[in-house]
Amino acid sequence: MGKRLPNPRLAKLHRNYTIEEVANLFGIHKNTVGNWIKQGLSVCGRKRPFLILGRDLRVFLEAKKVKNKRPCKPDEIYCVRCRSPKKPDADLIEYRTITDTLGNLVALCPDCESIMNRRISLDKLKQIPAYSNIAQSLAEIHITPCINPSVNSDFSKGKKHYAQTSS
């Protein structure tokens, strides 16, 4: 499965493309290029083979990429289910520390009640008035020593190997 939107910079500005050449250039089906033409991608002339200017192709793909963006304001978190930025309730936000300076904001969407996440630095978090009184949780320990390792573990082999290489 290809990327969601192809890289517009692959299209050369001073070159003309046929529908098949555009499809091969981006690794997509030629029907996709036909759909782009129906959506507004301009072609040269009305007769076949349709020629697409590289400049027009690049402008069309860049405009399509910008149209899909949904920028968040500082006090908003993007909800994947609703596909839009939402301002969560202050009571339903938690800051989970990852490092000393970075963490995740975890909140519930006010509309669909799904979990929303946003990575944010601790400095930026303190600058946003809506998030100023959020309690921080301590960083979670990811790897903990185990007294009884799993039966499937190579822990004992690792000790022997380490002892042999260190001497």
PDB file of C-alpha atoms in Angstrom:
ATOM      1  CA  MET A   1       0.000   0.000   0.000  1.00  0.00           C
ATOM      2  CA  GLY A   2       1.398   3.377  -1.028  1.00  0.00           C
ATOM      3  CA  LYS A   3       1.608   6.585   0.890  1.00  0.00           C
ATOM      4  CA  ARG A   4      -1.487   8.601   1.470  1.00  0.00           C
ATOM      5  CA  LEU A   5      -0.298  11.532  -0.640  1.00  0.00           C
ATOM      6  CA  PRO A   6       2.673  11.340  -2.999  1.00  0.00           C
ATOM      7  CA  ASN A   7       5.642  13.659  -2.706  1.00  0.00           C
ATOM      8  CA  PRO A   8       4.932  16.718  -4.915  1.00  0.00           C
ATOM      9  CA  ARG A   9       8.665  17.331  -5.408  1.00  0.00           C
ATOM     10  CA  LEU A  10       8.949  14.235  -7.596  1.00  0.00           C
ATOM     11  CA  ALA A  11       7.162  16.126 -10.377  1.00  0.00           C
ATOM     12  CA  LYS A  12       9.596  18.088 -12.544  1.00  0.00           C
ATOM     13  CA  LEU A  13       8.389  21.631 -13.205  1.00  0.00           C
ATOM     14  CA  HIS A  14       9.417  21.887 -16.858  1.00  0.00           C
ATOM     15  CA  ARG A  15       8.180  18.495 -18.014  1.00  0.00           C
ATOM     16  CA  ASN A  16       4.886  17.269 -19.449  1.00  0.00           C
ATOM     17  CA  TYR A  17       3.443  13.964 -18.232  1.00  0.00           C
ATOM     18  CA  THR A  18       0.829  11.577 -19.556  1.00  0.00           C
ATOM     19  CA  ILE A  19      -1.575   9.927 -17.113  1.00  0.00           C
ATOM     20  CA  GLU A  20       0.448   6.691 -17.236  1.00  0.00           C
ATOM     21  CA  GLU A  21       3.710   8.542 -16.584  1.00  0.00           C
ATOM     22  CA  VAL A  22       2.235  10.291 -13.531  1.00  0.00           C
ATOM     23  CA  ALA A  23       0.966   6.937 -12.244  1.00  0.00           C
ATOM     24  CA  ASN A  24       4.420   5.358 -12.681  1.00  0.00           C
ATOM     25  CA  LEU A  25       6.164   8.384 -11.167  1.00  0.00           C
ATOM     26  CA  PHE A  26       4.216   8.164  -7.901  1.00  0.00           C
ATOM     27  CA  GLY A  27       3.570   4.406  -7.871  1.00  0.00           C
ATOM     28  CA  ILE A  28      -0.205   4.795  -7.995  1.00  0.00           C
ATOM     29  CA  HIS A  29      -2.979   3.529 -10.256  1.00  0.00           C
ATOM     30  CA  LYS A  30      -3.866   5.554 -13.354  1.00  0.00           C
ATOM     31  CA  ASN A  31      -7.485   5.784 -12.141  1.00  0.00           C
ATOM     32  CA  THR A  32      -6.186   7.816  -9.195  1.00  0.00           C
ATOM     33  CA  VAL A  33      -4.707  10.322 -11.636  1.00  0.00           C
ATOM     34  CA  GLY A  34      -8.051  10.367 -13.459  1.00  0.00           C
ATOM     35  CA  ASN A  35      -9.761  11.178 -10.154  1.00  0.00           C
ATOM     36  CA  TRP A  36      -7.284  14.018  -9.612  1.00  0.00           C
ATOM     37  CA  ILE A  37      -8.264  15.420 -13.025  1.00  0.00           C
ATOM     38  CA  LYS A  38     -11.927  15.283 -11.980  1.00  0.00           C
ATOM     39  CA  GLN A  39     -10.992  17.052  -8.715  1.00  0.00           C
ATOM     40  CA  GLY A  40      -9.353  19.936 -10.576  1.00  0.00           C
ATOM     41  CA  LEU A  41      -5.910  18.926 -11.866  1.00  0.00           C
ATOM     42  CA  SER A  42      -5.559  20.831 -15.142  1.00  0.00           C
ATOM     43  CA  VAL A  43      -4.604  19.092 -18.386  1.00  0.00           C
ATOM     44  CA  CYS A  44      -3.363  20.515 -21.683  1.00  0.00           C
ATOM     45  CA  GLY A  45      -5.954  20.316 -24.437  1.00  0.00           C
ATOM     46  CA  ARG A  46      -9.082  18.218 -24.692  1.00  0.00           C
ATOM     47  CA  LYS A  47      -7.784  15.394 -26.864  1.00  0.00           C
ATOM     48  CA  ARG A  48      -6.032  12.218 -25.831  1.00  0.00           C
ATOM     49  CA  PRO A  49      -3.376  11.584 -24.698  1.00  0.00           C
ATOM     50  CA  PHE A  50      -3.966  14.046 -21.898  1.00  0.00           C
ATOM     51  CA  LEU A  51      -0.812  15.948 -20.994  1.00  0.00           C
ATOM     52  CA  ILE A  52      -0.271  17.275 -17.495  1.00  0.00           C
ATOM     53  CA  LEU A  53       2.245  20.043 -16.878  1.00  0.00           C
ATOM     54  CA  GLY A  54       4.684  19.234 -14.093  1.00  0.00           C
ATOM     55  CA  ARG A  55       4.165  22.705 -12.628  1.00  0.00           C
ATOM     56  CA  ASP A  56       0.384  22.182 -12.444  1.00  0.00           C
ATOM     57  CA  LEU A  57       0.830  18.709 -10.958  1.00  0.00           C
ATOM     58  CA  ARG A  58       3.109  19.998  -8.210  1.00  0.00           C
ATOM     59  CA  VAL A  59       0.794  22.926  -7.371  1.00  0.00           C
ATOM     60  CA  PHE A  60      -2.228  20.586  -7.253  1.00  0.00           C
ATOM     61  CA  LEU A  61      -0.533  18.074  -4.908  1.00  0.00           C
ATOM     62  CA  GLU A  62       0.827  20.791  -2.596  1.00  0.00           C
ATOM     63  CA  ALA A  63      -2.627  22.400  -2.358  1.00  0.00           C
ATOM     64  CA  LYS A  64      -4.147  19.008  -1.603  1.00  0.00           C
ATOM     65  CA  LYS A  65      -1.589  18.445   1.168  1.00  0.00           C
ATOM     66  CA  VAL A  66      -2.289  21.863   2.749  1.00  0.00           C
ATOM     67  CA  LYS A  67      -6.054  21.315   2.558  1.00  0.00           C
ATOM     68  CA  ASN A  68      -5.794  18.163   4.712  1.00  0.00           C
ATOM     69  CA  LYS A  69      -3.896  19.901   7.538  1.00  0.00           C
ATOM     70  CA  ARG A  70      -5.731  20.571  10.793  1.00  0.00           C
ATOM     71  CA  PRO A  71      -3.421  22.749  12.933  1.00  0.00           C
ATOM     72  CA  CYS A  72      -4.060  22.805  16.668  1.00  0.00           C
ATOM     73  CA  LYS A  73      -4.079  25.899  18.838  1.00  0.00           C
ATOM     74  CA  PRO A  74      -1.841  25.751  21.924  1.00  0.00           C
ATOM     75  CA  ASP A  75      -4.696  24.626  24.194  1.00  0.00           C
ATOM     76  CA  GLU A  76      -6.115  22.012  21.781  1.00  0.00           C
ATOM     77  CA  ILE A  77      -5.389  18.344  21.157  1.00  0.00           C
ATOM     78  CA  TYR A  78      -6.145  16.551  17.891  1.00  0.00           C
ATOM     79  CA  CYS A  79      -8.835  13.869  18.092  1.00  0.00           C
ATOM     80  CA  VAL A  80      -8.158  11.099  15.578  1.00  0.00           C
ATOM     81  CA  ARG A  81     -11.722   9.777  15.659  1.00  0.00           C
ATOM     82  CA  CYS A  82     -13.373  13.191  15.113  1.00  0.00           C
ATOM     83  CA  ARG A  83     -10.551  14.290  12.761  1.00  0.00           C
ATOM     84  CA  SER A  84     -10.406  17.771  14.220  1.00  0.00           C
ATOM     85  CA  PRO A  85      -8.647  19.662  17.028  1.00  0.00           C
ATOM     86  CA  LYS A  86     -10.625  19.711  20.279  1.00  0.00           C
ATOM     87  CA  LYS A  87     -10.260  21.589  23.537  1.00  0.00           C
ATOM     88  CA  PRO A  88     -10.472  18.967  26.310  1.00  0.00           C
ATOM     89  CA  ASP A  89     -11.988  19.570  29.734  1.00  0.00           C
ATOM     90  CA  ALA A  90      -9.380  20.682  32.265  1.00  0.00           C
ATOM     91  CA  ASP A  91     -10.506  17.956  34.694  1.00  0.00           C
ATOM     92  CA  LEU A  92      -9.849  15.162  32.194  1.00  0.00           C
ATOM     93  CA  ILE A  93      -6.215  15.947  31.291  1.00  0.00           C
ATOM     94  CA  GLU A  94      -3.161  14.119  32.555  1.00  0.00           C
ATOM     95  CA  TYR A  95       0.515  14.839  31.842  1.00  0.00           C
ATOM     96  CA  ARG A  96       2.678  11.711  31.645  1.00  0.00           C
ATOM     97  CA  THR A  97       6.383  12.371  31.911  1.00  0.00           C
ATOM     98  CA  ILE A  98       8.657  10.649  29.388  1.00  0.00           C
ATOM     99  CA  THR A  99      11.943  12.438  30.079  1.00  0.00           C
ATOM    100  CA  ASP A 100      12.947  15.372  32.257  1.00  0.00           C
ATOM    101  CA  THR A 101      11.814  17.848  29.610  1.00  0.00           C
ATOM    102  CA  LEU A 102       9.240  15.968  27.514  1.00  0.00           C
ATOM    103  CA  GLY A 103       5.912  14.270  28.122  1.00  0.00           C
ATOM    104  CA  ASN A 104       2.483  13.358  26.760  1.00  0.00           C
ATOM    105  CA  LEU A 105      -0.808  15.076  27.426  1.00  0.00           C
ATOM    106  CA  VAL A 106      -3.552  12.464  27.643  1.00  0.00           C
ATOM    107  CA  ALA A 107      -7.160  13.632  27.603  1.00  0.00           C
ATOM    108  CA  LEU A 108     -10.663  12.540  26.672  1.00  0.00           C
ATOM    109  CA  CYS A 109     -12.408  14.051  23.672  1.00  0.00           C
ATOM    110  CA  PRO A 110     -15.458  16.045  24.818  1.00  0.00           C
ATOM    111  CA  ASP A 111     -17.527  14.821  21.837  1.00  0.00           C
ATOM    112  CA  CYS A 112     -16.682  11.156  21.175  1.00  0.00           C
ATOM    113  CA  GLU A 113     -14.960  10.363  24.518  1.00  0.00           C
ATOM    114  CA  SER A 114     -11.961   8.715  22.852  1.00  0.00           C
ATOM    115  CA  ILE A 115      -8.436   9.170  24.179  1.00  0.00           C
ATOM    116  CA  MET A 116      -6.408  12.028  22.683  1.00  0.00           C
ATOM    117  CA  ASN A 117      -2.618  12.331  22.965  1.00  0.00           C
ATOM    118  CA  ARG A 118      -0.257  15.223  22.420  1.00  0.00           C
ATOM    119  CA  ARG A 119       3.506  15.274  22.882  1.00  0.00           C
ATOM    120  CA  ILE A 120       4.600  18.511  24.537  1.00  0.00           C
ATOM    121  CA  SER A 121       7.651  19.811  26.361  1.00  0.00           C
ATOM    122  CA  LEU A 122       7.394  20.755  30.006  1.00  0.00           C
ATOM    123  CA  ASP A 123       8.366  24.371  29.236  1.00  0.00           C
ATOM    124  CA  LYS A 124       5.551  24.793  26.695  1.00  0.00           C
ATOM    125  CA  LEU A 125       3.110  23.136  29.067  1.00  0.00           C
ATOM    126  CA  LYS A 126       3.845  25.739  31.749  1.00  0.00           C
ATOM    127  CA  GLN A 127       3.341  28.599  29.242  1.00  0.00           C
ATOM    128  CA  ILE A 128      -0.226  27.563  28.334  1.00  0.00           C
ATOM    129  CA  PRO A 129      -2.654  28.971  30.935  1.00  0.00           C
ATOM    130  CA  ALA A 130      -5.271  26.236  30.343  1.00  0.00           C
ATOM    131  CA  TYR A 131      -2.725  23.551  31.282  1.00  0.00           C
ATOM    132  CA  SER A 132      -0.992  25.391  34.126  1.00  0.00           C
ATOM    133  CA  ASN A 133      -2.571  23.420  36.985  1.00  0.00           C
ATOM    134  CA  ILE A 134      -2.274  19.891  35.544  1.00  0.00           C
ATOM    135  CA  ALA A 135      -0.719  17.378  37.879  1.00  0.00           C
ATOM    136  CA  GLN A 136       2.367  15.593  36.619  1.00  0.00           C
ATOM    137  CA  SER A 137       2.816  11.880  36.978  1.00  0.00           C
ATOM    138  CA  LEU A 138       6.252  10.454  37.560  1.00  0.00           C
ATOM    139  CA  ALA A 139       8.120   8.795  34.717  1.00  0.00           C
ATOM    140  CA  GLU A 140       7.269   5.129  34.432  1.00  0.00           C
ATOM    141  CA  ILE A 141      10.021   2.553  34.741  1.00  0.00           C
ATOM    142  CA  HIS A 142      10.073   0.543  31.537  1.00  0.00           C
ATOM    143  CA  ILE A 143      12.581  -2.177  32.386  1.00  0.00           C
ATOM    144  CA  THR A 144      12.717  -3.649  35.846  1.00  0.00           C
ATOM    145  CA  PRO A 145      15.050  -6.357  37.111  1.00  0.00           C
ATOM    146  CA  CYS A 146      13.392  -9.699  37.609  1.00  0.00           C
ATOM    147  CA  ILE A 147      14.349 -12.164  40.341  1.00  0.00           C
ATOM    148  CA  ASN A 148      12.954 -15.187  38.494  1.00  0.00           C
ATOM    149  CA  PRO A 149      13.521 -14.791  34.754  1.00  0.00           C
ATOM    150  CA  SER A 150      11.213 -16.432  32.253  1.00  0.00           C
ATOM    151  CA  VAL A 151      11.846 -20.031  31.257  1.00  0.00           C
ATOM    152  CA  ASN A 152      12.266 -18.839  27.659  1.00  0.00           C
ATOM    153  CA  SER A 153      14.949 -16.363  28.709  1.00  0.00           C
ATOM    154  CA  ASP A 154      18.605 -16.532  27.678  1.00  0.00           C
ATOM    155  CA  PHE A 155      19.582 -14.755  30.889  1.00  0.00           C
ATOM    156  CA  SER A 156      21.826 -17.563  32.134  1.00  0.00           C
ATOM    157  CA  LYS A 157      23.560 -17.869  28.728  1.00  0.00           C
ATOM    158  CA  GLY A 158      24.146 -14.130  28.740  1.00  0.00           C
ATOM    159  CA  LYS A 159      25.927 -14.309  32.107  1.00  0.00           C
ATOM    160  CA  LYS A 160      28.321 -17.000  30.852  1.00  0.00           C
ATOM    161  CA  HIS A 161      28.999 -15.102  27.653  1.00  0.00           C
ATOM    162  CA  TYR A 162      29.608 -11.869  29.556  1.00  0.00           C
ATOM    163  CA  ALA A 163      31.956 -13.609  32.002  1.00  0.00           C
ATOM    164  CA  GLN A 164      33.974 -15.086  29.121  1.00  0.00           C
ATOM    165  CA  THR A 165      34.295 -11.824  27.197  1.00  0.00           C
ATOM    166  CA  SER A 166      35.131  -9.638  30.204  1.00  0.00           C
ATOM    167  CA  SER A 167      38.155 -11.677  31.344  1.00  0.00           C
TER     168      SER A 167
END
